[in-house]
Tab-separated table of C-alpha atoms in Angstrom:
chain	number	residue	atom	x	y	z
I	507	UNK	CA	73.922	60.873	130.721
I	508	UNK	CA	74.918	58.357	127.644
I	509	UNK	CA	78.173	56.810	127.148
I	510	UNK	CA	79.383	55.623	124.209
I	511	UNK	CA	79.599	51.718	124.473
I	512	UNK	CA	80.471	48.918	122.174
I	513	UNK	CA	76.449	47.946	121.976
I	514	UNK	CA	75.733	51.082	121.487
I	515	UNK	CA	78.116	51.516	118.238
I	516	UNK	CA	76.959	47.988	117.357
I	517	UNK	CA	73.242	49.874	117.071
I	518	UNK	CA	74.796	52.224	115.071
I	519	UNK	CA	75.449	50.696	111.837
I	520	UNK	CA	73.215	50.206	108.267
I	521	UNK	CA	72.251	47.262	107.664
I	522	UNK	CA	74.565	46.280	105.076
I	523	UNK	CA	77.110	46.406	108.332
I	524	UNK	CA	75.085	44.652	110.831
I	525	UNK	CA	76.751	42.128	113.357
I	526	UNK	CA	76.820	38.776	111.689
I	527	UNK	CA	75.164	35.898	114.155
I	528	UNK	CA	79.019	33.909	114.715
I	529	UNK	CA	81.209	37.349	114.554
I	530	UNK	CA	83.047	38.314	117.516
I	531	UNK	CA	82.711	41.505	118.357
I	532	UNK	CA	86.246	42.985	117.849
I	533	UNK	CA	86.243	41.497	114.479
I	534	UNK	CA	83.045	43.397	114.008
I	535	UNK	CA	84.083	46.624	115.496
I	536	UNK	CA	87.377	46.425	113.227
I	537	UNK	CA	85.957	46.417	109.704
I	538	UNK	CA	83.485	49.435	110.528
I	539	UNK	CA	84.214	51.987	108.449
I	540	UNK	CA	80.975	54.531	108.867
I	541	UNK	CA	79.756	54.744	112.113
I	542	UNK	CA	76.096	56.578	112.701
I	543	UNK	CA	75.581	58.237	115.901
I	544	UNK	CA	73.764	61.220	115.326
I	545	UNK	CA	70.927	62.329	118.038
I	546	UNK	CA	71.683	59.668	120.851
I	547	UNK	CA	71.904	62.002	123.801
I	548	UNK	CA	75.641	61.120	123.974
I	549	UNK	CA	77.697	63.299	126.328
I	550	UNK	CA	80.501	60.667	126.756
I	551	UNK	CA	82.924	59.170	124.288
I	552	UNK	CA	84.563	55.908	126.048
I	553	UNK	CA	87.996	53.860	125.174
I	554	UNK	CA	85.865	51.497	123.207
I	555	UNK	CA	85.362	53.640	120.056
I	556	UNK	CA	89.571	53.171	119.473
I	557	UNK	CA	88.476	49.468	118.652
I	558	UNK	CA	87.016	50.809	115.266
I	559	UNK	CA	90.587	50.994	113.307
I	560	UNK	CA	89.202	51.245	110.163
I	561	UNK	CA	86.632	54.121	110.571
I	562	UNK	CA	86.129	56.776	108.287
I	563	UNK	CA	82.920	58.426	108.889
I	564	UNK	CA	81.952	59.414	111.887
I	565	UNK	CA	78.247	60.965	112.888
I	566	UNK	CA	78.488	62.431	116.300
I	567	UNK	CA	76.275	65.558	115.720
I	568	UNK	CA	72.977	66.572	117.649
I	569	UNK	CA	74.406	65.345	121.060
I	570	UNK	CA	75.674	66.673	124.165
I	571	UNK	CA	79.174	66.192	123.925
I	572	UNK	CA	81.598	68.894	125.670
I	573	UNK	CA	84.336	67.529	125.007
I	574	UNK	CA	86.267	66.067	121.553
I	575	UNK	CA	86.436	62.806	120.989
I	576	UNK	CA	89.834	61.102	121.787
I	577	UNK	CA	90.404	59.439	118.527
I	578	UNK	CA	94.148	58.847	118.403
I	579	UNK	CA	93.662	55.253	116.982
I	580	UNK	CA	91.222	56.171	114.670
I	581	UNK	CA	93.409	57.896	112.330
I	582	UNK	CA	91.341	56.636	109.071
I	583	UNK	CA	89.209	58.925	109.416
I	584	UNK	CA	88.243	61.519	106.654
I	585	UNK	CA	84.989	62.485	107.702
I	586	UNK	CA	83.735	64.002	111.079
I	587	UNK	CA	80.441	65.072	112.104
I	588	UNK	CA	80.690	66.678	115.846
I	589	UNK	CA	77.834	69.893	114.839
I	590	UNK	CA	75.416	70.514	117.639
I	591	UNK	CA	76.990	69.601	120.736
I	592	UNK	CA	78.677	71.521	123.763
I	593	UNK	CA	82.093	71.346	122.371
I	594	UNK	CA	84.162	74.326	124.203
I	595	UNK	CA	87.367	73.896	121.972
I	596	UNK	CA	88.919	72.370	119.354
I	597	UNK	CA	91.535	69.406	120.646
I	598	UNK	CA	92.420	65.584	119.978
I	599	UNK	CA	92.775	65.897	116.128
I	600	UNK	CA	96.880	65.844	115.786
I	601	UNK	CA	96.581	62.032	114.949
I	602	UNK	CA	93.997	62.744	111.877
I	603	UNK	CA	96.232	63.251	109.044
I	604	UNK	CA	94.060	61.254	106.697
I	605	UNK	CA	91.103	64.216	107.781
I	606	UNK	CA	88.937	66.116	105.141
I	607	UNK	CA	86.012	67.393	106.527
I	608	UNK	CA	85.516	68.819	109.440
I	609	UNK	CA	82.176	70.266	110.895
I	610	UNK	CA	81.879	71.075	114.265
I	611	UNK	CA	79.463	74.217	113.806
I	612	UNK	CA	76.782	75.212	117.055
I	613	UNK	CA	79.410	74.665	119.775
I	614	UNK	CA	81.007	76.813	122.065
I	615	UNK	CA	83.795	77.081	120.449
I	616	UNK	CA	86.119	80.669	121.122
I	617	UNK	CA	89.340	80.128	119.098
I	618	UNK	CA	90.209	78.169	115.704
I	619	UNK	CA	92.956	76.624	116.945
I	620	UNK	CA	94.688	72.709	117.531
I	621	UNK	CA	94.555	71.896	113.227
I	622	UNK	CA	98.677	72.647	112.948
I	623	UNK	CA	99.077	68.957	112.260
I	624	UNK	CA	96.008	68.014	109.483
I	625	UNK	CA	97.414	68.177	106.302
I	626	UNK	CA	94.763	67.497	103.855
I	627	UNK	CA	92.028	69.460	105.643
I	628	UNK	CA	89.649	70.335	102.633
I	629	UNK	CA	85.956	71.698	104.492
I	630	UNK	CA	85.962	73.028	107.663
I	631	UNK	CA	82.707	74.413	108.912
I	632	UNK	CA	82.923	76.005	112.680
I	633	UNK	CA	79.849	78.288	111.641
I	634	UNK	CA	77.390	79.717	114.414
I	635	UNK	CA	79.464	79.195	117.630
I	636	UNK	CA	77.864	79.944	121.075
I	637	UNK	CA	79.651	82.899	122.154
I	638	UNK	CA	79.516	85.475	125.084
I	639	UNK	CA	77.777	89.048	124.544
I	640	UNK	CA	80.831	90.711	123.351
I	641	UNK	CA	83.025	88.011	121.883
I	642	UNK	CA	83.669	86.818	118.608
I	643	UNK	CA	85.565	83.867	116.630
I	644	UNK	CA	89.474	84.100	116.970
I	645	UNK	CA	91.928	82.681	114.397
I	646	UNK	CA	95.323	80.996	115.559
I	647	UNK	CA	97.732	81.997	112.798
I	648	UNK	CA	99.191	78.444	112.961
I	649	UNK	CA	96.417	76.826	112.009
I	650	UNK	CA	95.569	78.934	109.633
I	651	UNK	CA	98.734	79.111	107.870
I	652	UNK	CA	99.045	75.455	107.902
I	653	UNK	CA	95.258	75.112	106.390
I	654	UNK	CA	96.069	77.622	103.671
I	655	UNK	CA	97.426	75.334	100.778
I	656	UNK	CA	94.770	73.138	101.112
I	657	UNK	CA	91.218	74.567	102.686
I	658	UNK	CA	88.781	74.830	99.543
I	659	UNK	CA	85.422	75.483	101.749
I	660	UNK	CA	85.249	77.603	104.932
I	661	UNK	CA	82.115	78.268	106.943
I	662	UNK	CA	82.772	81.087	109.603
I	663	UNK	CA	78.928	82.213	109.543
I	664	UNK	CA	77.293	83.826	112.468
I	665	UNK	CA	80.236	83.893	114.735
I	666	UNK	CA	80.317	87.983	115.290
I	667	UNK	CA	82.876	88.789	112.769
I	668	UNK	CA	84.144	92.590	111.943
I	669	UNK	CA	87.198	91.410	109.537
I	670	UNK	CA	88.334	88.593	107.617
I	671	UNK	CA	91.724	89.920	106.728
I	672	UNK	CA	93.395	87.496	108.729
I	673	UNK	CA	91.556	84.494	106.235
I	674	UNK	CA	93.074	86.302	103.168
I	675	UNK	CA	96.394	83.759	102.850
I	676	UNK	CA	93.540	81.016	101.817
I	677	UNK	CA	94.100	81.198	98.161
I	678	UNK	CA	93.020	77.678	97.651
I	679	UNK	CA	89.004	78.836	98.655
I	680	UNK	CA	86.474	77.653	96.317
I	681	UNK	CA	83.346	78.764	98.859
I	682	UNK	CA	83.096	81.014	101.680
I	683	UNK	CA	80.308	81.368	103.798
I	684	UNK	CA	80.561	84.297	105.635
I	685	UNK	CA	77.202	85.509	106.465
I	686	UNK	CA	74.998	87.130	109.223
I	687	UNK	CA	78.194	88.509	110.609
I	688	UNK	CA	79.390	92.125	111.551
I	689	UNK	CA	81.345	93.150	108.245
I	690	UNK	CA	81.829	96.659	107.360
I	691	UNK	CA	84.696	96.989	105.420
I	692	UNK	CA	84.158	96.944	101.839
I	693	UNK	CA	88.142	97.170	100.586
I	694	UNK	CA	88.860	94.671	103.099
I	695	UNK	CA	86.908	92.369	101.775
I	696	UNK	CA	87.494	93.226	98.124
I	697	UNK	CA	91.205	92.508	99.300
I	698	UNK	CA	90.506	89.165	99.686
I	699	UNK	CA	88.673	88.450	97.298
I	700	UNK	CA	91.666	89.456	94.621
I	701	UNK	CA	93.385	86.639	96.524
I	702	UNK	CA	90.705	83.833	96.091
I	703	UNK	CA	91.098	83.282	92.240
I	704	UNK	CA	89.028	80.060	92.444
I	705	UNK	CA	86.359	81.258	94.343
I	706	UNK	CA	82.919	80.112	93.355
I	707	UNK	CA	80.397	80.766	96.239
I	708	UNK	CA	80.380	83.364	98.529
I	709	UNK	CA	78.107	84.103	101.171
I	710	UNK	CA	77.733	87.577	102.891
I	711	UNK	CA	74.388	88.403	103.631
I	712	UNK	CA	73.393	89.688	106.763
I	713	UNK	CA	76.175	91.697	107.199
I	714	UNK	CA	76.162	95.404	106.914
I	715	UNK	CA	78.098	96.043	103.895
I	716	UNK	CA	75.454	94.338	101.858
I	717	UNK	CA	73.955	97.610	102.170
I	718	UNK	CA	76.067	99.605	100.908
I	719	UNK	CA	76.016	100.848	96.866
I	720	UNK	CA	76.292	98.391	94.306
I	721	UNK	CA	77.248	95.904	97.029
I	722	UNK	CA	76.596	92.957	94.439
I	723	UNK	CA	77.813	94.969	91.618
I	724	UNK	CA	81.321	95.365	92.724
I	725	UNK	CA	81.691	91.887	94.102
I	726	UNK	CA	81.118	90.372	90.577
I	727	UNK	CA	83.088	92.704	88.686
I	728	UNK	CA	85.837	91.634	90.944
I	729	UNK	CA	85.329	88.043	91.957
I	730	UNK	CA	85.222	86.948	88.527
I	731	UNK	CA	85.358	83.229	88.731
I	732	UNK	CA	81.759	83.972	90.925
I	733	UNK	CA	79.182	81.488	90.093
I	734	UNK	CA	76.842	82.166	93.305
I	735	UNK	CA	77.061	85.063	95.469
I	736	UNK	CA	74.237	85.162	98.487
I	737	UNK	CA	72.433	82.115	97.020
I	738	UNK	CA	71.846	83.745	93.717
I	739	UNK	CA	73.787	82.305	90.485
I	740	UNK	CA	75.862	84.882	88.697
I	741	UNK	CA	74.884	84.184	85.470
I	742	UNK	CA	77.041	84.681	82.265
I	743	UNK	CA	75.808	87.797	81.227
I	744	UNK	CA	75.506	89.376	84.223
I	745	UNK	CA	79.172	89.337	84.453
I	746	UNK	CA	79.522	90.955	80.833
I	747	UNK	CA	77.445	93.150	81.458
I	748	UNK	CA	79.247	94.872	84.386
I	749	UNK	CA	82.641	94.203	82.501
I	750	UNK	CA	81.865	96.349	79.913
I	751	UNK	CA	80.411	98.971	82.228
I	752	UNK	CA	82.964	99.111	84.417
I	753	UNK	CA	85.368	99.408	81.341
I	754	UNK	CA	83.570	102.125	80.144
I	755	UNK	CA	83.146	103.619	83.300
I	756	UNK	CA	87.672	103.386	83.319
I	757	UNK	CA	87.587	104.678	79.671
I	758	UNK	CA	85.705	107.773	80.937
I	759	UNK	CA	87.861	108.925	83.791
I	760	UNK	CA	91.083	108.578	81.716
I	761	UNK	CA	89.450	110.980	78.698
I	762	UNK	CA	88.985	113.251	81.479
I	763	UNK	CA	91.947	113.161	83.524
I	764	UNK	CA	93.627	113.655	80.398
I	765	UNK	CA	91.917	116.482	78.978
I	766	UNK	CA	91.992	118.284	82.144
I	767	UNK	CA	96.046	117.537	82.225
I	768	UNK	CA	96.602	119.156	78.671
I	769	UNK	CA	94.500	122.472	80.122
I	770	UNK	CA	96.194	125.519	81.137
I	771	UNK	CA	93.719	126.475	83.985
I	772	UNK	CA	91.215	124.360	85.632
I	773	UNK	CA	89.215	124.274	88.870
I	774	UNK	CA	90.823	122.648	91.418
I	775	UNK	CA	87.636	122.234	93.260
I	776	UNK	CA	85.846	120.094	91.577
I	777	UNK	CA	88.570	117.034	91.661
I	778	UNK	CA	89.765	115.072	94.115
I	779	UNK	CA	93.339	115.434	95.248
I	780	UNK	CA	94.370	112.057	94.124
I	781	UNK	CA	93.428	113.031	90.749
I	782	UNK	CA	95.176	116.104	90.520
I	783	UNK	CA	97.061	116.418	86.912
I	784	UNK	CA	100.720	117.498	86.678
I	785	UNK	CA	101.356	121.516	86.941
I	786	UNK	CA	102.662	122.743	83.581
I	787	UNK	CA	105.672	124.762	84.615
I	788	UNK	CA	105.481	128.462	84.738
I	789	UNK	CA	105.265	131.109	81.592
I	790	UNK	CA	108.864	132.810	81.662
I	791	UNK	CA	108.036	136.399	80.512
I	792	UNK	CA	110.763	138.632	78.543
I	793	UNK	CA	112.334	141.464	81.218
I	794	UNK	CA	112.144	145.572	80.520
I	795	UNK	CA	114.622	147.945	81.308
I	796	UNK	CA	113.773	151.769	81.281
I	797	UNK	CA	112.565	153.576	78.081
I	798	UNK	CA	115.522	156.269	76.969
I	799	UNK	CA	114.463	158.978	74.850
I	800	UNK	CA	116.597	159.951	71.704
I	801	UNK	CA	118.563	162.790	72.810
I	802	UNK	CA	117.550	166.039	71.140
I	803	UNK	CA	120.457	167.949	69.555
I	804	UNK	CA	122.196	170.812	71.498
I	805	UNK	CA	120.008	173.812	70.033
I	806	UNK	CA	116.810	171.884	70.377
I	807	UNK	CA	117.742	171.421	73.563
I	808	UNK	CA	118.629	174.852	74.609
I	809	UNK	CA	115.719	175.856	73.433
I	810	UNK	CA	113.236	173.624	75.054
I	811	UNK	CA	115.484	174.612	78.736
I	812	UNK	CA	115.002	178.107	78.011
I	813	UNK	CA	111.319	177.717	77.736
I	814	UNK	CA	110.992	175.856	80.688
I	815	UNK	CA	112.731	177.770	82.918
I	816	UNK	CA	111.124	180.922	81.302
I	817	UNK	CA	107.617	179.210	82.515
I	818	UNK	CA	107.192	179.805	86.239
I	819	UNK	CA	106.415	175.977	88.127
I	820	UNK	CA	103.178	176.743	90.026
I	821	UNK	CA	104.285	178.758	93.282
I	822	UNK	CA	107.163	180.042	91.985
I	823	UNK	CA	108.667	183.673	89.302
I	824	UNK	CA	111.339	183.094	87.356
I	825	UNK	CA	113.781	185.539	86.002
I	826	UNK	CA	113.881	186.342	81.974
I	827	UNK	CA	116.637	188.079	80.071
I	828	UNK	CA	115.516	191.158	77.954
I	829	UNK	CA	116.586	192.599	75.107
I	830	UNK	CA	119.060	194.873	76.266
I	831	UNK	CA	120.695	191.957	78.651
I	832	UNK	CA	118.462	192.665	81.349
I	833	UNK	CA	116.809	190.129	83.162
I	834	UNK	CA	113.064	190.598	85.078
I	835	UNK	CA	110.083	188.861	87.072
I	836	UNK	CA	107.309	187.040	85.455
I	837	UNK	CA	105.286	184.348	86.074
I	838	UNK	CA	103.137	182.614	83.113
I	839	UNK	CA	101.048	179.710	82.382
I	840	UNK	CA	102.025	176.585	83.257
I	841	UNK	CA	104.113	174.623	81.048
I	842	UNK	CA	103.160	171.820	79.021
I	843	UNK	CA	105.160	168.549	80.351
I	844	UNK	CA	107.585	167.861	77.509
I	845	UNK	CA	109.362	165.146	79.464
I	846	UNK	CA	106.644	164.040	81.947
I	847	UNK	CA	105.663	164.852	85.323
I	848	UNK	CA	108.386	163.020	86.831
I	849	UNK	CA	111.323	164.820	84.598
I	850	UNK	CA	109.745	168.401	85.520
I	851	UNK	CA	109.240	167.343	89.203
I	852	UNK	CA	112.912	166.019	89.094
I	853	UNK	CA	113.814	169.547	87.422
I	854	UNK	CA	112.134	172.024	90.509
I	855	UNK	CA	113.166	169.513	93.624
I	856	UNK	CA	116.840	169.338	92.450
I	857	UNK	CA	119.237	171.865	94.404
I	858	UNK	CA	121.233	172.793	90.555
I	859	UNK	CA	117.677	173.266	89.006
I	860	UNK	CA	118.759	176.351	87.671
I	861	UNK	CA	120.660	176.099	84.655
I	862	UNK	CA	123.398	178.805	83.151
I	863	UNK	CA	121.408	178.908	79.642
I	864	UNK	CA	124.722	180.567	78.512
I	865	UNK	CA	126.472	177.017	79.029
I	866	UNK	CA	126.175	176.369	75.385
I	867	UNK	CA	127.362	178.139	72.802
């Protein structure tokens, strides 16, 4: 076990800052401003480090610290180094309002949380956290709200993540490292990135929507202030390139959804039902009545009723006046259908079928 003591921060200086021969050593410890203490098998922090007033850089990382360090009189401080340790959670930082970099990435830590009160926070990298099977990085809402006007670069790699949603309010983002996580969601993350209008790096490999179609493809069309996107640089043309195709690719699908809106019929099959053009309202067709024949005049007329009627309908005699007023049997061929099958039919089925031929004159 190593605690932090005043020699051992005295050893811990460049040369340029080294204890002068007749200094005392609070006057020493007071005008430190960088303070390197990287890779000293520290697990301790004592009271002594609060001497240093005027620190601003602190290198704390590759120890065994499990704890943060209490600096609440070492509010100076800009820049803090605390990656590779034991740390368990994120505490003792509500005094750092002058902080703007923060790495703390290969701890232990579940939830990022305790940053309500930093208000210049520009780089915060918690990346690669030693997690249970099963668990993943948690957001406080707080913090993250209170980060939001002023985070430019967030690290969240490796920390078992299946959404970033909750990271979208950071429209201040210049670089995102997001990679070797569990992402799936491509709109998700397309969400976001219509949010981060400054974005310039953005790191997602390793998770599985990289493999999806035109992964890179539709990140650059819409991340258009991309410069590097999984350590490749997005060059100029490149993103030209997929402008035009993509507004060609637009041009296309409004030439067809209008042409198949101005057609009468169409195959509803083939389209999907969110591209479904508006129904053209229905042909209104002119109504029939029933076709009247002319009326024939009253001899015509006769004449055709006494031929009828002198033409048996099949099954049946009818009765025919002679010559001499006398009427007799006969049956004959059938008549020809003057007024249609349905007049003639009408004609036998009616109970007054048979007519007085003497009606007219």
């Amino acid at each position: 076990m190593v605690k932090l003591t005043m020699d051992l921060i005295a050893r811990g200086t460049s040369g340029y800052t080294k204890k002068k021969r007749d200094e005392s050593m609070q006057h020493y410890l007071k005008r430190l401003t960088h303070l390197y203490l990287e890779d000293r098998n520290i697990d301790e922090i004592g009271d002594d480090l609060s001497l240093c007033r005027n620190l601003v850089v602190l290198y704390l990382y590759d120890n065994k610290l499990e704890k943060m360090p209490n600096l609440r009189n070492n509010c100076n401080v800009t820049h803090l180094y605390l990656q590779n340790n034991n740390i368990n959670k994120l505490e003792n930082l509500g005094t750092l309002r002058r902080l703007t970099k923060l790495y703390v990435g290969n701890n232990s830590i579940a939830v990022l949380e305790g940053l309500e009160k930093i208000d210049c926070l520009q780089e915060l990298h918690i990346e690669h956290q030693k997690l249970p099977l099963g668990e993943k990085l948690l957001f406080d809402p707080r913090s993250i709200k209170h980060l939001a006007p002023t985070l430019e670069v967030l690290n969240v790699s490796g920390n078992h993540l299946d959404s970033i949603i909750e990271l979208c309010g950071m429209t201040k983002l210049t670089q995102f490292m997001a990679s070797d996580n569990s992402l799936t969601d491509m709109r998700e993350v397309t969400h976001c990135l219509g949010a981060w209008q400054r974005l310039s790096r953005l790191d997602l490999i390793g998770n599985p929507l990289c493999h999806k179609a035109k992964y890179r493809d539709r990140i650059i069309i819409i991340a258009s202030s991309l410069g590097v996107l999984d350590g490749k640089e997005v060059t100029a043309t490149a993103k030209q390139f997929l402008k035009n195709w993509q507004a060609n690719k637009e041009a296309v699908k409004k030439k067809r959804l209008q042409t198949m809106s101005g057609s009468e019929t169409m195959s509803f099959g083939d389209i999907g039902e969110r591209d479904l053009p508006p129904l053209s309202a229905p042909i209104k067709h002119p109504s029939f009545t029933g076709f009247l024949m002319p009326a024939l005049p009253k001899r015509q007329m006769r004449d055709v009723l006494v031929r009828s009627m002198s033409q048996p309908h099949p099954g049946q005699t009818m009765i025919q006046r002679g010559p001499h007023g006398t009427f007799s049997e006969m049956s004959g061929p059938k008549l020809p259908m003057v007024f249609g099958n349905q007049f003639m039919s009408s004609m036998h089925s009616e109970p007054h079928a048979s007519l007085d031929i003497d009606y007219w004159p």
